[in-house]
Coordinates of C-alpha atoms in Angstrom, one line a residue:
M1 CA 0.2 0.0 0.0
E2 CA 2.7 2.4 -1.1
P3 CA 2.0 5.0 -1.5
L4 CA -0.7 5.3 0.4
L5 CA -3.1 7.8 -1.7
G6 CA -6.5 6.8 -0.3
P7 CA -8.5 5.0 2.3
V8 CA -8.6 0.9 1.7
I9 CA -11.1 -1.3 3.1
L10 CA -9.1 -4.8 2.9
D11 CA -12.0 -6.9 4.6
D12 CA -14.7 -6.5 2.3
M13 CA -13.7 -6.6 -1.3
C14 CA -16.4 -7.3 -4.0
D15 CA -16.1 -9.5 -7.2
G16 CA -19.7 -9.0 -8.5
H17 CA -21.6 -11.9 -6.3
K18 CA -18.4 -12.7 -4.3
F19 CA -16.8 -11.0 -1.3
Y20 CA -13.3 -11.4 -0.9
D21 CA -11.4 -11.2 2.8
P22 CA -7.8 -11.1 1.5
L23 CA -6.9 -10.7 5.3
R24 CA -8.6 -14.0 6.3
G25 CA -8.6 -15.9 2.8
N26 CA -12.4 -16.1 3.0
W27 CA -14.8 -15.8 -0.2
W28 CA -18.3 -14.8 0.8
H29 CA -20.8 -15.8 -1.9
D30 CA -23.9 -13.8 -2.2
S31 CA -26.3 -16.9 -3.0
D32 CA -28.9 -18.5 -1.3
P33 CA -28.2 -19.8 1.4
P34 CA -25.0 -17.6 1.4
R35 CA -22.1 -20.0 1.2
I36 CA -18.5 -19.1 2.8
E37 CA -15.1 -20.7 1.5
R38 CA -12.8 -20.6 4.0
G39 CA -8.6 -21.3 3.7
K40 CA -8.2 -19.3 0.3
P41 CA -4.6 -17.4 0.0
K42 CA -4.4 -14.5 2.2
L43 CA -2.1 -11.9 2.8
D44 CA 0.7 -12.6 5.3
L45 CA 2.0 -8.8 5.6
V46 CA 0.6 -5.2 4.8
I47 CA 3.1 -2.7 4.2
V48 CA 2.0 0.9 4.2
G49 CA 3.9 4.3 3.3
G50 CA 3.5 7.7 2.1
E51 CA 4.4 9.4 -1.0
S52 CA 7.8 11.2 -1.2
G53 CA 9.7 13.5 -3.9
P54 CA 8.6 16.7 -4.9
G55 CA 5.3 16.2 -6.4
A56 CA 4.4 14.2 -3.3
R57 CA 0.7 13.8 -2.3
P58 CA -0.2 13.8 1.4
M59 CA -1.6 10.8 3.4
H60 CA -4.2 11.3 6.0
P61 CA -3.4 9.6 9.2
D62 CA -6.6 7.7 9.3
W63 CA -5.9 5.9 6.4
A64 CA -2.8 4.4 7.6
R65 CA -4.5 3.8 11.2
S66 CA -7.5 2.1 9.5
L67 CA -5.1 -0.3 7.5
R68 CA -3.0 -0.9 10.9
D69 CA -6.6 -1.6 12.8
Q70 CA -7.9 -4.1 10.3
C71 CA -4.3 -6.0 10.1
N72 CA -4.0 -6.0 14.1
A73 CA -8.2 -7.4 14.0
A74 CA -7.0 -10.2 11.6
G75 CA -3.8 -11.3 12.8
V76 CA -1.8 -10.0 9.9
A77 CA 1.7 -8.5 10.2
F78 CA 1.6 -4.5 9.9
H79 CA 4.7 -2.6 8.8
F80 CA 4.6 1.2 8.7
K81 CA 7.5 2.2 6.3
Q82 CA 7.0 6.0 6.3
W83 CA 5.0 9.1 6.1
G84 CA 6.5 10.3 2.9
E85 CA 7.0 14.3 2.8
W86 CA 3.5 15.0 4.8
A87 CA 3.2 14.2 8.0
P88 CA 0.8 14.7 11.0
S89 CA 1.4 18.3 13.0
T90 CA -0.6 20.8 14.6
P91 CA -1.3 24.6 13.5
E92 CA 1.4 25.3 16.6
E93 CA 3.7 22.8 15.2
A94 CA 3.6 24.2 12.0
A95 CA 4.4 27.8 13.2
G96 CA 3.4 29.3 9.8
N97 CA 4.7 26.7 7.5
P98 CA 3.0 27.6 4.3
R99 CA 3.2 23.9 3.2
S100 CA 0.7 22.8 5.8
G101 CA -2.8 22.9 6.7
W102 CA -5.9 20.9 7.2
R103 CA -6.6 18.2 4.8
C104 CA -9.8 16.3 4.3
L105 CA -10.5 12.6 4.6
A106 CA -11.4 12.1 0.7
G107 CA -10.0 9.6 -1.1
H108 CA -10.1 11.4 -4.4
P109 CA -8.7 14.7 -5.6
H110 CA -11.2 17.5 -5.2
V111 CA -11.6 20.9 -3.7
P112 CA -12.8 20.4 -0.1
K113 CA -15.8 22.3 1.3
A114 CA -15.3 24.4 4.0
A115 CA -17.3 21.9 6.4
E116 CA -14.9 19.3 5.5
L117 CA -11.6 21.0 6.8
Y118 CA -12.3 20.5 10.5
P119 CA -11.5 17.8 12.8
E120 CA -15.3 16.8 13.5
A121 CA -15.6 16.3 9.7
G122 CA -12.4 13.9 9.8
A123 CA -10.1 16.6 8.6
A124 CA -6.5 15.9 9.5
F125 CA -3.6 18.7 10.1
I126 CA -0.9 17.7 8.2
E127 CA 2.7 19.8 7.4
R128 CA 4.8 19.2 4.6
K129 CA 8.2 18.4 6.4
G130 CA 10.2 16.2 4.2
K131 CA 10.6 12.3 4.2
K132 CA 13.4 12.1 6.7
A133 CA 11.8 14.6 9.1
A134 CA 8.3 13.3 8.9
G135 CA 9.9 9.8 10.1
R136 CA 7.8 6.9 10.2
L137 CA 6.0 6.9 14.0
L138 CA 2.1 6.0 13.6
D139 CA 0.2 7.0 17.2
G140 CA 3.9 7.1 18.7
R141 CA 5.6 3.9 17.9
T142 CA 7.1 2.3 15.2
W143 CA 5.4 -0.7 13.2
D144 CA 8.1 -3.3 12.0
E145 CA 6.0 -6.1 12.0
M146 CA 7.0 -9.3 9.9
P147 CA 4.9 -12.6 9.5
G148 CA 6.0 -15.7 11.1
V149 CA 8.5 -18.1 9.3
R150 CA 6.5 -21.0 7.7
S151 CA 7.6 -24.6 7.9

């Protein structure tokens, strides 16, 4: 999931009349009665990172948190590689950095409405700090999980 440029829900991907959960390896068939196929291939690891470079686009912190939480719930290893050029901040920390501001949660590029640019509407304050300064802490810790060794 790198670069992560929008929200991703892994535990309910739809393919016509079938729903696939790649974190658990289950197919849910929309049939009468509903049928479940278990034990299909599943993900062992999800790697998340933001975009870096001159034209880097920001990653909303909630997108990374959501993937971390989905992986934790399914017992899948989660690795947070980096924020990229942009990182969560506050107006006080940004101290007038013109490359900072509120970003809405929408996963597609659009001009946000004023009502979308508040925390209550899911907006996050982010700052363009550069890849190195942005770091790789997600909610105060590093996430370096790796899948278990298979025999």
